[in-house]
Short mmCIF file of C-alpha atoms in Angstrom, two decimals:
data_model
loop_
_atom_site.label_atom_id
_atom_site.label_comp_id
_atom_site.label_asym_id
_atom_site.label_seq_id
_atom_site.Cartn_x
_atom_site.Cartn_y
_atom_site.Cartn_z
CA MET S 254 -18.79 -38.28 -1.53
CA ALA S 255 -21.35 -36.99 -3.69
CA ASP S 256 -24.03 -37.07 -1.96
CA VAL S 257 -23.67 -33.60 -0.40
CA ASN S 258 -26.85 -31.78 0.11
CA TYR S 259 -25.15 -28.32 -1.35
CA ILE S 260 -27.98 -26.19 0.60
CA LYS S 261 -27.94 -28.55 3.73
CA HIS S 262 -24.14 -28.39 3.97
CA LEU S 263 -24.53 -25.17 4.03
CA ASN S 264 -27.11 -24.38 5.95
CA ALA S 265 -25.35 -26.44 9.11
CA ILE S 266 -22.10 -24.85 8.62
CA PHE S 267 -23.69 -21.22 8.85
CA ALA S 268 -25.52 -22.88 12.48
CA LEU S 269 -21.69 -23.82 13.32
CA PHE S 270 -20.35 -20.56 12.12
CA GLN S 271 -22.11 -18.56 14.48
CA LYS S 272 -21.55 -20.97 17.49
CA ASP S 273 -17.86 -20.94 17.32
CA SER S 274 -16.36 -18.14 18.70
CA ARG S 275 -12.84 -18.88 17.69
CA LEU S 276 -13.63 -18.23 13.69
CA ASN S 277 -12.94 -14.98 12.26
CA PRO S 278 -14.70 -13.54 8.88
CA THR S 279 -11.10 -14.98 7.69
CA HIS S 280 -11.91 -17.92 8.48
CA ILE S 281 -15.39 -17.90 6.85
CA SER S 282 -14.05 -16.36 3.83
CA LEU S 283 -11.23 -19.47 3.47
CA TYR S 284 -14.12 -22.26 3.96
CA LEU S 285 -16.45 -21.07 1.59
CA ALA S 286 -13.21 -20.79 -1.15
CA PHE S 287 -12.91 -24.07 -0.05
CA PHE S 288 -16.51 -25.27 -0.06
CA GLN S 289 -16.86 -23.32 -3.45
CA ILE S 290 -13.49 -25.69 -4.88
CA TRP S 291 -15.16 -28.78 -3.13
CA ASN S 292 -18.28 -28.24 -5.57
CA HIS S 293 -16.54 -27.84 -8.93
CA ASN S 294 -14.20 -30.76 -8.43
CA ARG S 295 -18.17 -32.33 -7.80
CA PHE S 296 -17.96 -33.09 -4.16
CA ARG S 297 -14.91 -35.56 -4.54
CA GLU S 298 -14.13 -37.06 -1.00
CA SER S 299 -10.85 -35.20 -1.79
CA PHE S 300 -9.53 -33.08 -4.07
CA HIS S 301 -5.91 -30.64 -4.85
CA VAL S 302 -5.68 -27.14 -4.05
CA ASN S 303 -3.58 -24.39 -5.10
CA ARG S 304 -2.90 -21.79 -3.00
CA GLU S 305 -2.88 -18.92 -4.99
CA ASP S 306 -6.10 -19.19 -6.25
CA VAL S 307 -7.43 -20.31 -2.70
CA MET S 308 -6.12 -17.16 -1.82
CA GLN S 309 -7.56 -15.17 -4.89
CA LEU S 310 -10.96 -16.62 -4.18
CA SER S 311 -11.36 -15.65 -0.44
CA LYS S 312 -9.43 -12.86 -1.14
CA ILE S 313 -6.76 -13.68 1.57
CA GLY S 314 -3.69 -11.45 0.87
CA SER S 315 -1.16 -12.64 3.37
CA LYS S 316 0.60 -16.62 2.81
CA SER S 317 1.05 -16.69 6.66
CA THR S 318 -2.85 -16.38 7.36
CA TYR S 319 -4.14 -18.66 5.00
CA HIS S 320 -1.59 -20.96 6.23
CA ARG S 321 -2.66 -20.16 9.66
CA CYS S 322 -6.05 -19.96 9.24
CA THR S 323 -6.14 -23.37 7.37
CA LYS S 324 -4.62 -24.99 10.08
CA GLN S 325 -6.70 -23.49 12.67
CA LEU S 326 -9.77 -24.66 10.22
CA HIS S 327 -7.80 -28.92 10.22
CA HIS S 328 -7.48 -28.26 14.22
CA TYR S 329 -11.42 -27.32 15.00
CA LYS S 330 -12.30 -30.14 12.72
CA TYR S 331 -14.54 -28.16 9.97
CA LEU S 332 -12.00 -29.61 7.44
CA ILE S 333 -8.65 -32.21 6.70
CA TYR S 334 -5.70 -30.99 5.71
CA MET S 335 -3.22 -32.40 4.41
CA PRO S 336 -0.17 -30.04 2.85
CA SER S 337 1.73 -31.51 0.22
CA HIS S 338 5.33 -29.39 0.98
CA ASN S 339 6.20 -29.61 -3.18
CA PRO S 340 5.55 -26.73 -4.74
CA PHE S 341 4.41 -28.25 -7.67
CA LYS S 342 1.79 -30.22 -6.20
CA GLY S 343 -0.96 -28.46 -4.52
CA SER S 344 -2.06 -29.60 -0.69
CA VAL S 345 -4.79 -32.62 -0.68
CA ILE S 346 -7.88 -30.50 1.58
CA LYS S 347 -10.86 -33.20 2.45
CA MET S 348 -14.37 -31.59 3.06
CA LEU S 349 -16.25 -32.94 6.49
CA LYS S 350 -20.08 -33.32 5.62
CA PHE S 351 -22.04 -31.30 8.00
CA GLU S 352 -25.44 -32.21 6.67
CA THR S 353 -27.96 -33.00 9.61
CA THR S 354 -30.14 -34.94 7.60
CA SER S 355 -30.98 -36.23 4.41
CA GLU S 356 -35.44 -36.51 4.24
CA GLN S 357 -36.96 -33.35 3.64
CA ALA S 358 -37.91 -31.70 6.60
CA LEU S 359 -41.77 -30.99 7.29
CA ASP S 360 -43.20 -28.42 9.01
CA LEU S 361 -45.87 -29.88 10.82
CA GLY S 362 -46.54 -26.53 13.24
CA VAL S 363 -49.88 -24.79 12.46
CA PRO S 364 -49.34 -21.97 10.34
CA ASN S 365 -49.89 -18.47 11.22
CA GLN S 366 -53.15 -17.08 11.06
CA GLY S 367 -52.57 -13.26 10.05
CA GLN S 368 -52.29 -11.26 7.44
CA ALA S 369 -49.32 -11.97 5.36
CA LEU S 370 -47.19 -9.46 5.04
CA VAL S 371 -45.99 -8.55 1.42
CA PRO S 372 -42.41 -6.64 1.57
CA SER S 373 -42.61 -2.97 -0.21
CA ASN S 374 -40.91 -2.01 -3.26
CA LYS S 375 -41.85 1.48 -3.00
CA GLN S 376 -38.51 2.72 -0.99
CA TYR S 377 -36.14 0.58 -3.09
CA LYS S 378 -37.70 1.88 -6.54
CA GLN S 379 -37.37 5.55 -4.93
CA ILE S 380 -33.60 4.44 -4.22
CA LYS S 381 -32.90 3.13 -7.50
CA ASN S 382 -34.17 6.17 -9.31
CA SER S 383 -32.39 8.64 -7.45
CA TYR S 384 -29.20 7.49 -8.55
CA LYS S 385 -30.33 8.53 -12.33
CA LEU S 386 -28.64 11.36 -13.04
CA GLU S 387 -30.71 14.08 -15.72
CA LEU S 388 -29.35 13.63 -19.34
CA PRO S 389 -27.65 16.82 -21.50
CA LYS S 390 -30.97 17.84 -23.05
CA ASN S 391 -28.42 19.13 -26.41
CA GLU S 392 -24.42 18.82 -27.44
CA LEU S 393 -24.42 22.82 -26.47
CA GLU S 394 -25.34 21.60 -22.56
CA VAL S 395 -22.04 19.31 -23.18
CA LEU S 396 -19.26 20.98 -24.81
CA ASP S 397 -19.95 24.30 -22.08
CA PHE S 398 -19.90 21.86 -19.21
CA PHE S 399 -16.31 20.99 -20.86
CA LYS S 400 -15.81 24.29 -21.82
CA LYS S 401 -16.52 24.86 -17.46
CA GLU S 402 -14.06 22.60 -16.32
CA ASN S 403 -11.31 23.35 -18.74
CA TRP S 404 -11.02 20.33 -20.86
CA PRO S 405 -10.43 20.13 -25.08
CA GLN S 406 -13.71 20.49 -26.97
CA LEU S 407 -12.96 18.00 -29.07
CA GLU S 408 -13.30 15.48 -25.99
CA ALA S 409 -16.72 16.63 -25.47
CA GLN S 410 -18.29 16.57 -29.16
CA LYS S 411 -16.60 12.96 -28.52
CA PHE S 412 -18.41 12.46 -25.21
CA TYR S 413 -21.26 13.35 -26.71
CA ASN S 414 -21.77 11.51 -29.67
CA HIS S 415 -20.52 8.41 -28.57
CA TYR S 416 -23.11 8.60 -25.72
CA GLN S 417 -25.64 9.80 -28.07
CA ALA S 418 -24.92 6.82 -30.44
CA ASN S 419 -25.80 4.00 -27.75
CA GLY S 420 -28.79 5.54 -26.32
CA TRP S 421 -26.57 7.12 -23.18
CA LYS S 422 -26.08 4.16 -21.17
CA ILE S 423 -22.59 3.04 -19.54
CA GLY S 424 -21.07 0.27 -20.67
CA VAL S 425 -21.63 -0.81 -24.55
CA LYS S 426 -19.59 -1.93 -26.60
#
């Protein structure tokens, strides 16, 4: 089943998810975790899964929730679930194809003759820049701040020297 179109499959499955009132976010998260593993396995017809890995990928914290949602996805015909009942051998998942067509869709509609609206980045730039904090003017300002907070002066000097050395960037090693 290596001829799976990633985008078409996801578009089709999202359309189905939207129409299916039985599903909750846990089902969708679990399905997407299975889809990611399926993609990692190059869309093989079936593949083994490790419950702990899938739970971590889908952010499910409960084994009972994992098993309930997996069985429901099987029952709702989103996938085929074959439990192994062997703790040393993972269960088998077979993903079903949901693509509608394998051909390029042609848009035969008349294009809109109006002016194209281009999104403005002005608001985004203002928000992005509003989070920048003002840098201390000198070491004395840092020392005063640490003193006001009753923190050790030695830590203030370490702090100032560290961030001065890396250009006041966070996460630089």
